Every structure is written in structure tokens, then in C-alpha cells.
Coordinates of N, CA and C in Angstrom, one line a residue:
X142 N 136.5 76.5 109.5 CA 137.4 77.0 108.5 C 136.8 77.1 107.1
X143 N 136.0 76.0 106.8 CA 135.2 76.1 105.4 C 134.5 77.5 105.5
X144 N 133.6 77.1 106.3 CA 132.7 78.5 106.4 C 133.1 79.7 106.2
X145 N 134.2 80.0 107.4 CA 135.1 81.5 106.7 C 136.0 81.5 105.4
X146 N 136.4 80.3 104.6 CA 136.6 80.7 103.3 C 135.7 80.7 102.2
X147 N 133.8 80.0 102.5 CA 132.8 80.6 102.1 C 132.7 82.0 101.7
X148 N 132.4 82.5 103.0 CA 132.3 83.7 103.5 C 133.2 84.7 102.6
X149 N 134.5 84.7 103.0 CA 135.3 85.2 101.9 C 135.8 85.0 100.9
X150 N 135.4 84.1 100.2 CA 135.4 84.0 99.1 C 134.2 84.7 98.4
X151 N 133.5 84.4 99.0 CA 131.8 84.8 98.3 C 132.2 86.6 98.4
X152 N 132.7 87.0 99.2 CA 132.9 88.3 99.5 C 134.2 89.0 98.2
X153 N 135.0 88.1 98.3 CA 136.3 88.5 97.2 C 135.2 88.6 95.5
X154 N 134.9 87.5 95.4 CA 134.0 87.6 94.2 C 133.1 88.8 93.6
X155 N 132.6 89.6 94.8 CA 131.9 90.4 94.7 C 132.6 91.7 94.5
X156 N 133.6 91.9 95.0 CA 134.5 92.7 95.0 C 135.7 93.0 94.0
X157 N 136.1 91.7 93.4 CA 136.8 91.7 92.2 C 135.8 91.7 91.1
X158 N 135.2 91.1 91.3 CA 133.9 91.8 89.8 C 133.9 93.2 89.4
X159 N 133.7 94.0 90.5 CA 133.3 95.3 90.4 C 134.1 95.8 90.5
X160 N 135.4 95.5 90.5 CA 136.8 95.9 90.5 C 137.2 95.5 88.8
X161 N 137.1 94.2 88.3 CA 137.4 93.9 86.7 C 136.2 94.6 85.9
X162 N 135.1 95.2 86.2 CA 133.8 96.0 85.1 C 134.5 97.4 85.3
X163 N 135.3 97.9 86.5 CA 136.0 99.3 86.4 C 136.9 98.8 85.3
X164 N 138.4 98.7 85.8 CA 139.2 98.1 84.5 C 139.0 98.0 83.0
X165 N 137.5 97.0 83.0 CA 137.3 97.4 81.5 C 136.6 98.7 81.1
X166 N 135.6 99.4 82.2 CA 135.2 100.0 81.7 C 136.7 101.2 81.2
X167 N 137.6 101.3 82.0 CA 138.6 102.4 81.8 C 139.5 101.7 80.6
X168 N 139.6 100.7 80.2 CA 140.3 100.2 78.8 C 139.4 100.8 78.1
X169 N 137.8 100.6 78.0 CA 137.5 101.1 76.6 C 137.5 102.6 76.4
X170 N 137.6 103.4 77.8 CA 137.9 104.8 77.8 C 139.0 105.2 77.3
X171 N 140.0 104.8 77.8 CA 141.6 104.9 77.5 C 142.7 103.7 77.3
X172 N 142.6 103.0 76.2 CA 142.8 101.9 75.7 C 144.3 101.7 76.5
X173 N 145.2 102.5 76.1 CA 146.4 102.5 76.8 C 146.5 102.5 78.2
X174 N 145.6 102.4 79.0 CA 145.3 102.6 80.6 C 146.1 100.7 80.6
X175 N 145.3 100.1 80.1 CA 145.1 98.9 80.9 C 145.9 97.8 79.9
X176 N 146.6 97.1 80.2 CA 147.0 96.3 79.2 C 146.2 95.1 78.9
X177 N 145.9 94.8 77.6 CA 145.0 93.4 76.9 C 145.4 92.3 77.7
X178 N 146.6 92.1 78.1 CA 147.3 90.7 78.2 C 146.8 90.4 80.0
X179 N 147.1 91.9 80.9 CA 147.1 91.4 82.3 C 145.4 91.7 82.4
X180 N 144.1 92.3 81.4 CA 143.4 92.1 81.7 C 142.7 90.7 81.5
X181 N 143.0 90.0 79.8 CA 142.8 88.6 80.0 C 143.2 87.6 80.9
X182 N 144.3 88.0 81.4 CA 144.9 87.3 82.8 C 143.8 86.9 84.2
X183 N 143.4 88.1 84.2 CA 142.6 88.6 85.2 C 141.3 88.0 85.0
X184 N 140.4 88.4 84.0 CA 139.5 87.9 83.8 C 139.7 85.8 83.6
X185 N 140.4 85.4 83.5 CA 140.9 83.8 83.3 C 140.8 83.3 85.0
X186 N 141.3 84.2 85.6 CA 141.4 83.5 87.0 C 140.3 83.4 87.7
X187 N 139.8 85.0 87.5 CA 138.5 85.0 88.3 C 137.1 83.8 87.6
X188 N 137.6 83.6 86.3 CA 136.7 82.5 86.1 C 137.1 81.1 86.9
X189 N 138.2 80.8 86.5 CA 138.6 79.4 87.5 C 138.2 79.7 89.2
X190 N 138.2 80.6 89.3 CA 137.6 81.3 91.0 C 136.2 80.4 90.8
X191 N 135.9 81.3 89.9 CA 134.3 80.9 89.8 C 133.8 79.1 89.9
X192 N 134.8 79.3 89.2 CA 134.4 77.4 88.4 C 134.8 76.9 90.3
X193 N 135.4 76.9 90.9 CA 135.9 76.5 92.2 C 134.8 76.7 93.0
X194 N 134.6 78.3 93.0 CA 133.2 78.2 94.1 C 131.8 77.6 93.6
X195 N 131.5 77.6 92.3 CA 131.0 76.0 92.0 C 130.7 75.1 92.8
X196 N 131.5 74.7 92.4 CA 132.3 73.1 92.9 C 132.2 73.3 94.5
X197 N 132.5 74.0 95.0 CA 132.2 74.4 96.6 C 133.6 74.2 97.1
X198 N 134.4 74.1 96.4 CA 135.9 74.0 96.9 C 136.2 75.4 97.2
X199 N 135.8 75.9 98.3 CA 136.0 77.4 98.6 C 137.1 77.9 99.7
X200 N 138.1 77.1 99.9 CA 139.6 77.3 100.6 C 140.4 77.5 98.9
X201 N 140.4 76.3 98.1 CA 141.1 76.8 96.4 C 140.4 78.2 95.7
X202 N 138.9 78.6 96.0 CA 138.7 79.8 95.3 C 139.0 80.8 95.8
X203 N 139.4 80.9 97.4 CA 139.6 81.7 98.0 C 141.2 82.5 98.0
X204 N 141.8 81.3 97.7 CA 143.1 81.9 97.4 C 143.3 82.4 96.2
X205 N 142.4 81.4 95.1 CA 142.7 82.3 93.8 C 142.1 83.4 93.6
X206 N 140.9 83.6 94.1 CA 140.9 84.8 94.2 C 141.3 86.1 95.2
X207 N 142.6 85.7 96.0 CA 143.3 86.8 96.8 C 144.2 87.3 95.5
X208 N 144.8 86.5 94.6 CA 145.9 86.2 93.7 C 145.3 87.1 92.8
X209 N 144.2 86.9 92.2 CA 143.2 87.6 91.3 C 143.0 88.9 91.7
X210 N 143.1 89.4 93.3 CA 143.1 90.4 93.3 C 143.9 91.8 93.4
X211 N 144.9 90.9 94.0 CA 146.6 91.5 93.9 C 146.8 91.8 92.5
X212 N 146.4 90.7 91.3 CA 146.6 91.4 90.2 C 145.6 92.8 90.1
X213 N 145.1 92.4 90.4 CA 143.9 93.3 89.6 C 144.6 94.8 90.7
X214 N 144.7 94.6 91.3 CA 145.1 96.2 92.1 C 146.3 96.6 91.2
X215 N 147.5 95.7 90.6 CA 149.1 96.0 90.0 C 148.0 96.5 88.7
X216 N 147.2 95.9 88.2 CA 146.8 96.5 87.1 C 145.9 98.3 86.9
X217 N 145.0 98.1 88.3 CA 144.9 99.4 88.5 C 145.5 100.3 88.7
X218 N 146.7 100.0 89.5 CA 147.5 100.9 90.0 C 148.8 101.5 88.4
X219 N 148.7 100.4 87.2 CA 149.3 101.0 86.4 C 148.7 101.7 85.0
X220 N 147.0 101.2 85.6 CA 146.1 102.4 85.3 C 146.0 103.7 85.6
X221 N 146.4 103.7 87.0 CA 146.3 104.9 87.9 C 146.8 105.6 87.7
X222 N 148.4 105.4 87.4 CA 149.6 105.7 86.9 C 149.5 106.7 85.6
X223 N 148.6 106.2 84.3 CA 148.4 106.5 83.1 C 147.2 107.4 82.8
X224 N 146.3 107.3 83.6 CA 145.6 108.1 84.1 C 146.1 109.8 84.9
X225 N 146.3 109.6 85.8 CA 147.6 110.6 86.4 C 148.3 111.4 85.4
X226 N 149.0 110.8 84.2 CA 150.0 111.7 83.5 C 148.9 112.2 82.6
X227 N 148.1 111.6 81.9 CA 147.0 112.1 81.3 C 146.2 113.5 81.4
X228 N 146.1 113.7 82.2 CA 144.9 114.3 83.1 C 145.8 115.5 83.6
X229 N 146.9 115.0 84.3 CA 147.5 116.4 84.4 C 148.4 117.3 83.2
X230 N 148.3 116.3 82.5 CA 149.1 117.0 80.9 C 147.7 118.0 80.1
X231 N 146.1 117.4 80.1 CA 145.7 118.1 79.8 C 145.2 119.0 80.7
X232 N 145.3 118.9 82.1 CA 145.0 120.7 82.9 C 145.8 121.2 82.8
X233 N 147.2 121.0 82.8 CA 148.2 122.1 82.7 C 147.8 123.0 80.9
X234 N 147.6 121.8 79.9 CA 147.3 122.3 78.7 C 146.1 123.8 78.8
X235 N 144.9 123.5 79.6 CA 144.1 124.1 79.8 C 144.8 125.2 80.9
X236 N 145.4 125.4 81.6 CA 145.9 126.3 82.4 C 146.7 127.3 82.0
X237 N 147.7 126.6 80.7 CA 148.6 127.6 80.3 C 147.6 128.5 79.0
X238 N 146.5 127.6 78.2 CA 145.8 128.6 77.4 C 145.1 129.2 77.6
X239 N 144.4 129.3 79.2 CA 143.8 130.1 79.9 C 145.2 131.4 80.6
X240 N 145.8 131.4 80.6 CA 146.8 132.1 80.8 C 147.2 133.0 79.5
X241 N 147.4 132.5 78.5 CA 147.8 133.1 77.1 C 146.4 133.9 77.2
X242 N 145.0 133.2 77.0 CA 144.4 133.9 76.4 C 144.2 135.3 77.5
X243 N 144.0 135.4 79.0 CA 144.3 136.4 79.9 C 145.3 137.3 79.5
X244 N 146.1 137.4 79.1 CA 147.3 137.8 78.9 C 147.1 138.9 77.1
X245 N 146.1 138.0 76.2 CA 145.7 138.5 75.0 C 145.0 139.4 75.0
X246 N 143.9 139.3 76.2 CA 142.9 140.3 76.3 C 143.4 141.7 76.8
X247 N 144.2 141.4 78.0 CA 145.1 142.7 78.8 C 145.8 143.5 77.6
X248 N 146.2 142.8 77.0 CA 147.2 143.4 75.3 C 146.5 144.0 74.5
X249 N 145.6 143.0 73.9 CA 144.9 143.8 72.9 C 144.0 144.5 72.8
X250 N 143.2 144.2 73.6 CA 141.8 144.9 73.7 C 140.7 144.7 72.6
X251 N 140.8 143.9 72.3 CA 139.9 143.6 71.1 C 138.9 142.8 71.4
X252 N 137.2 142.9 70.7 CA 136.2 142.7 71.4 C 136.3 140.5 71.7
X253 N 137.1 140.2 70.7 CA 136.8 138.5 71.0 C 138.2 138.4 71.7
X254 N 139.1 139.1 72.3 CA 139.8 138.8 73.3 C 139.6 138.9 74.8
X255 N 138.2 140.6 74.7 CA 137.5 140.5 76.2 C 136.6 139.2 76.4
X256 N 136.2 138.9 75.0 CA 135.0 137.5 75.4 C 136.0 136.6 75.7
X257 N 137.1 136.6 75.4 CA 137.5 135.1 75.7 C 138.1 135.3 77.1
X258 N 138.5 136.6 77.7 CA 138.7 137.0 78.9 C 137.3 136.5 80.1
X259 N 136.4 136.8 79.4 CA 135.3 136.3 79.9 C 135.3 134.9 80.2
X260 N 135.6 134.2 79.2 CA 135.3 132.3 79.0 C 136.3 132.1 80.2
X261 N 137.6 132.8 80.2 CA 138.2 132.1 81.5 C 137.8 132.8 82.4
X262 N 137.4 133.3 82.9 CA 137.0 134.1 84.3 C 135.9 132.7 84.3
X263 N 134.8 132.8 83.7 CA 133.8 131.7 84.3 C 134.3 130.2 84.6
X264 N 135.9 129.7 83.8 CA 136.1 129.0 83.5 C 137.4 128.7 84.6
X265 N 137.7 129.2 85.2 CA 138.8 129.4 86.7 C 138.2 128.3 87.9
X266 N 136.8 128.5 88.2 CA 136.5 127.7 89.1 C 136.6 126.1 88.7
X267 N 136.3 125.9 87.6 CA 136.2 124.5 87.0 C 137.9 124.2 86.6
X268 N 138.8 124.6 86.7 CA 140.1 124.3 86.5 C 140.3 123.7 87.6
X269 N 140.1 124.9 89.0 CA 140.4 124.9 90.6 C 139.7 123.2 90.7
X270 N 138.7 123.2 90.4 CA 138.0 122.0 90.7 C 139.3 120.5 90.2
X271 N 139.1 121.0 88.8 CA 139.4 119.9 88.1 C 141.2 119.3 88.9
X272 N 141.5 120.3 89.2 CA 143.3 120.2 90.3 C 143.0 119.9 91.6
X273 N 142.0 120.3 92.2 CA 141.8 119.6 93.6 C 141.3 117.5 93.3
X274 N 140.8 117.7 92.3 CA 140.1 116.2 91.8 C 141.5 115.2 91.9
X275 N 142.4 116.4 91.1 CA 144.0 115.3 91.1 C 144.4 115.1 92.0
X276 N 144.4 116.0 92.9 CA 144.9 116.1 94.4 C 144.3 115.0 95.0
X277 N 143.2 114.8 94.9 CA 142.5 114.0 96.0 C 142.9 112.6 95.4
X278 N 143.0 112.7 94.2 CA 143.1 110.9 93.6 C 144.9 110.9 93.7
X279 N 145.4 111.6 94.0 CA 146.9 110.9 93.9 C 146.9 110.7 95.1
X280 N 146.1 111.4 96.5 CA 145.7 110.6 97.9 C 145.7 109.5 97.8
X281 N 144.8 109.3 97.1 CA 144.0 108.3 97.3 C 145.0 107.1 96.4
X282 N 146.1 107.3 95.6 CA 147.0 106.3 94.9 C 147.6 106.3 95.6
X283 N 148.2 106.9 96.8 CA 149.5 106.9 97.6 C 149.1 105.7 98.7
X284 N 147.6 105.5 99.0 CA 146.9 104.7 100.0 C 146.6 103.6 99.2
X285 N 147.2 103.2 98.1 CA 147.0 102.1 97.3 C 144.7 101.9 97.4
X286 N 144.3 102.7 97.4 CA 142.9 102.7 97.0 C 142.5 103.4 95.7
X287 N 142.7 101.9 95.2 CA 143.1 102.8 93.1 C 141.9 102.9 92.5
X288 N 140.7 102.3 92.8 CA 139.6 102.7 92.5 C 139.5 103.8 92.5
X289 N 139.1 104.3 94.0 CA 138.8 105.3 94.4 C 139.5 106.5 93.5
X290 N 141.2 106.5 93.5 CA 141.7 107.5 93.0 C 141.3 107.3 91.0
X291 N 141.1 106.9 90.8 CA 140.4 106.0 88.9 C 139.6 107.2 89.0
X292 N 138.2 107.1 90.0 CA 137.0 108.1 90.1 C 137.5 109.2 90.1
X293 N 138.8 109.5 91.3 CA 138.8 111.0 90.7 C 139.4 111.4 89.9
X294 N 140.3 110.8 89.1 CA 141.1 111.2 88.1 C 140.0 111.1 86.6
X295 N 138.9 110.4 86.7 CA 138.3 110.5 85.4 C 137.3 111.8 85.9
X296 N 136.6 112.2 87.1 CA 136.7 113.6 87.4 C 137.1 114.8 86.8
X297 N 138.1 114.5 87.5 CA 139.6 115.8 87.1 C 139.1 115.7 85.3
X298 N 140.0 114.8 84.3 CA 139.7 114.1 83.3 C 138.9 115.2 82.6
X299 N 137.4 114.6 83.1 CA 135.9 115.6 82.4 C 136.0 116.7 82.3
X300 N 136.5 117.6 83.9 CA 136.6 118.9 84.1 C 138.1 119.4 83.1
X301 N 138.8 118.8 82.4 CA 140.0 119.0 81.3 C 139.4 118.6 80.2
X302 N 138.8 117.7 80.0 CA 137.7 118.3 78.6 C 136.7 119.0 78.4
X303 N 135.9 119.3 79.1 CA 135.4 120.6 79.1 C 136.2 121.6 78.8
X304 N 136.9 121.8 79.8 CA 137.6 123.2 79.4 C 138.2 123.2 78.5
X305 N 139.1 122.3 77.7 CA 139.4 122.2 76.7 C 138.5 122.6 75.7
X306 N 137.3 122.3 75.2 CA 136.0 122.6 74.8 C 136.0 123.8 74.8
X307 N 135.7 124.2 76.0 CA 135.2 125.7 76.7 C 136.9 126.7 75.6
X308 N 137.4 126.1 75.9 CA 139.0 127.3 75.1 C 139.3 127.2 73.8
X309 N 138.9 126.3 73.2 CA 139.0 125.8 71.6 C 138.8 126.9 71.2
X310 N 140.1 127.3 70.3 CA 139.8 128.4 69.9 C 138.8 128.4 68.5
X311 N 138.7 127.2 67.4 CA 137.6 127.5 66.5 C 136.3 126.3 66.7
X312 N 135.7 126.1 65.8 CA 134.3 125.1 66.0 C 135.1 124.1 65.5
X313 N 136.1 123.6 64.8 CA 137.2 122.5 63.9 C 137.8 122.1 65.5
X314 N 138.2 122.9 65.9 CA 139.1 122.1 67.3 C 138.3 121.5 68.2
X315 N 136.8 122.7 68.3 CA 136.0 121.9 69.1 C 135.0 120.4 69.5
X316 N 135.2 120.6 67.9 CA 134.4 119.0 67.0 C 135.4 118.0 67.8
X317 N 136.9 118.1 67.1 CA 138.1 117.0 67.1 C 138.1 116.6 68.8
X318 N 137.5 117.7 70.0 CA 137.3 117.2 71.0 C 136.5 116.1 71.3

């Protein structure tokens, strides 16, 4: 029995690590993703984990780090959450000014309304992309695998600031990106 809570413990460890360096890495991305309080939480236990597997008391680190990691998934998952509204607020943003500006060129005819007719034509695939990335990561939230869906939503994410980028209508909006 020691041995297999060795075993898994040494195993949870490795796996909540790399699960709490996500977490922070996506707090300092998107500060409002992650809350300060349930990440200090998180990070507190997994150190008493630590201090346990130490000590070689590896049936106590093993549970605290199951505990450790249930948090850490409630925390990702209301990452995932904030992420999600994010990401689809700026592709739709990018969708509907790709739509106006289509819409400007057909009207006006004027030479920087066919260029910008242009920017979205090149810029259509990388939308498609950036909405299949959502697609696959709200999969992947629905299967409670919140990592995974994190990846594709900071994905999606990139391909909505770019295009954002890409549609700015002057060099002032482009900067503020």
C-alpha cells in the first residue's frame, strides 16, 4: 500500500505542478482568469504535499494532493469559463467588422474599401480557424479536460488578436492592441 501511494503521489506531484505553472502562466495573461486567493490556496497545499513527500509520509501527501487537485481543476475550469466568454466576444467582434467592412467595399467602391475587402478575404481562413479552436476547447471543457481546452482557447485567443490587428482600422488602434 505504501508503495502505490509512493507511486501516486510522486505521480500527482508531477502533474499538479504542471497544471499550477499553467494557472499562473494564464493569471499573468489574463489576470481576471484566475483568482489570487484560490491560486494561493493551491499553491499552500501543494507545498504541504511536498513537505509530506519529504518526510516520506506518502499515504498523507497523497491525499493532499488528490484535494490539491480537485482544486486546481475548480480553478481551471473557472478559468476556462473566462477564457471562453473572452475569446468569443473578441471573434464575434472580429466577425462582425469583417462583415461591415465587406459590406463597405460592395457600397462604395473606393480604393481603401477594395483593400480592406482584400484584408478580409485573406483574413476569412484565420477567423474559420480561430472558431473551430473554440469548438474544440469547449469539447474539451465539456470532458472536464481544462488544460487541454486553456490551449485551445488561448489558440482561438491569438487568431482574435491578430485579426483584430489585421482590421484596425488606423496605426492608433493598432498600437492600443
Amino acid at each position: 500500500d505504501l508503495v502505490h501511494a509512493r507511486d501516486k503521489a510522486l505521480k500527482l506531484k508531477e502533474d499538479n505542478m504542471r497544471d499550477i505553472q499553467l494557472l499562473n502562466a494564464l493569471g499573468a495573461a489574463m489576470p481576471e482568469a484566475v483568482d489570487k486567493g484560490a491560486s494561493d490556496q493551491i499553491a499552500t497545499e501543494y507545498k504541504d504535499a511536498l513537505k509530506l513527500i519529504y518526510r516520506m509520509e506518502y499515504v498523507g501527501a497523497e491525499k493532499t494532493l488528490r484535494t490539491n487537485r480537485e482544486n486546481i481543476a475548480a480553478a481551471m475550469g473557472k478559468a476556462s469559463e473566462v477564457f471562453r466568454k473572452k475569446t468569443t466576444e473578441m471573434l464575434n467582434q472580429s466577425a462582425d467588422r469583417m462583415a461591415d467592412l465587406d459590406m463597405q467595399a460592395e457600397n462604395t467602391g473606393s480604393a481603401e474599401s477594395i483593400r480592406m475587402a482584400g484584408v478580409v478575404q485573406r483574413n476569412q481562413h484565420r477567423l474559420s480557424v480561430g472558431y473551430q479552436q473554440l469548438t474544440l476547447a469547449s469539447t474539451a471543457e465539456k470532458h472536464r479536460r481544462y488544460a487541454e481546452a486553456l490551449s485551445h482557447y488561448r489558440l482561438a485567443r491569438l487568431h482574435a488578436i491578430y485579426l483584430q490587428i489585421e482590421l484596425a482600422k488606423d496605426e492608433n488602434e493598432k498600437n492600443s492592441l
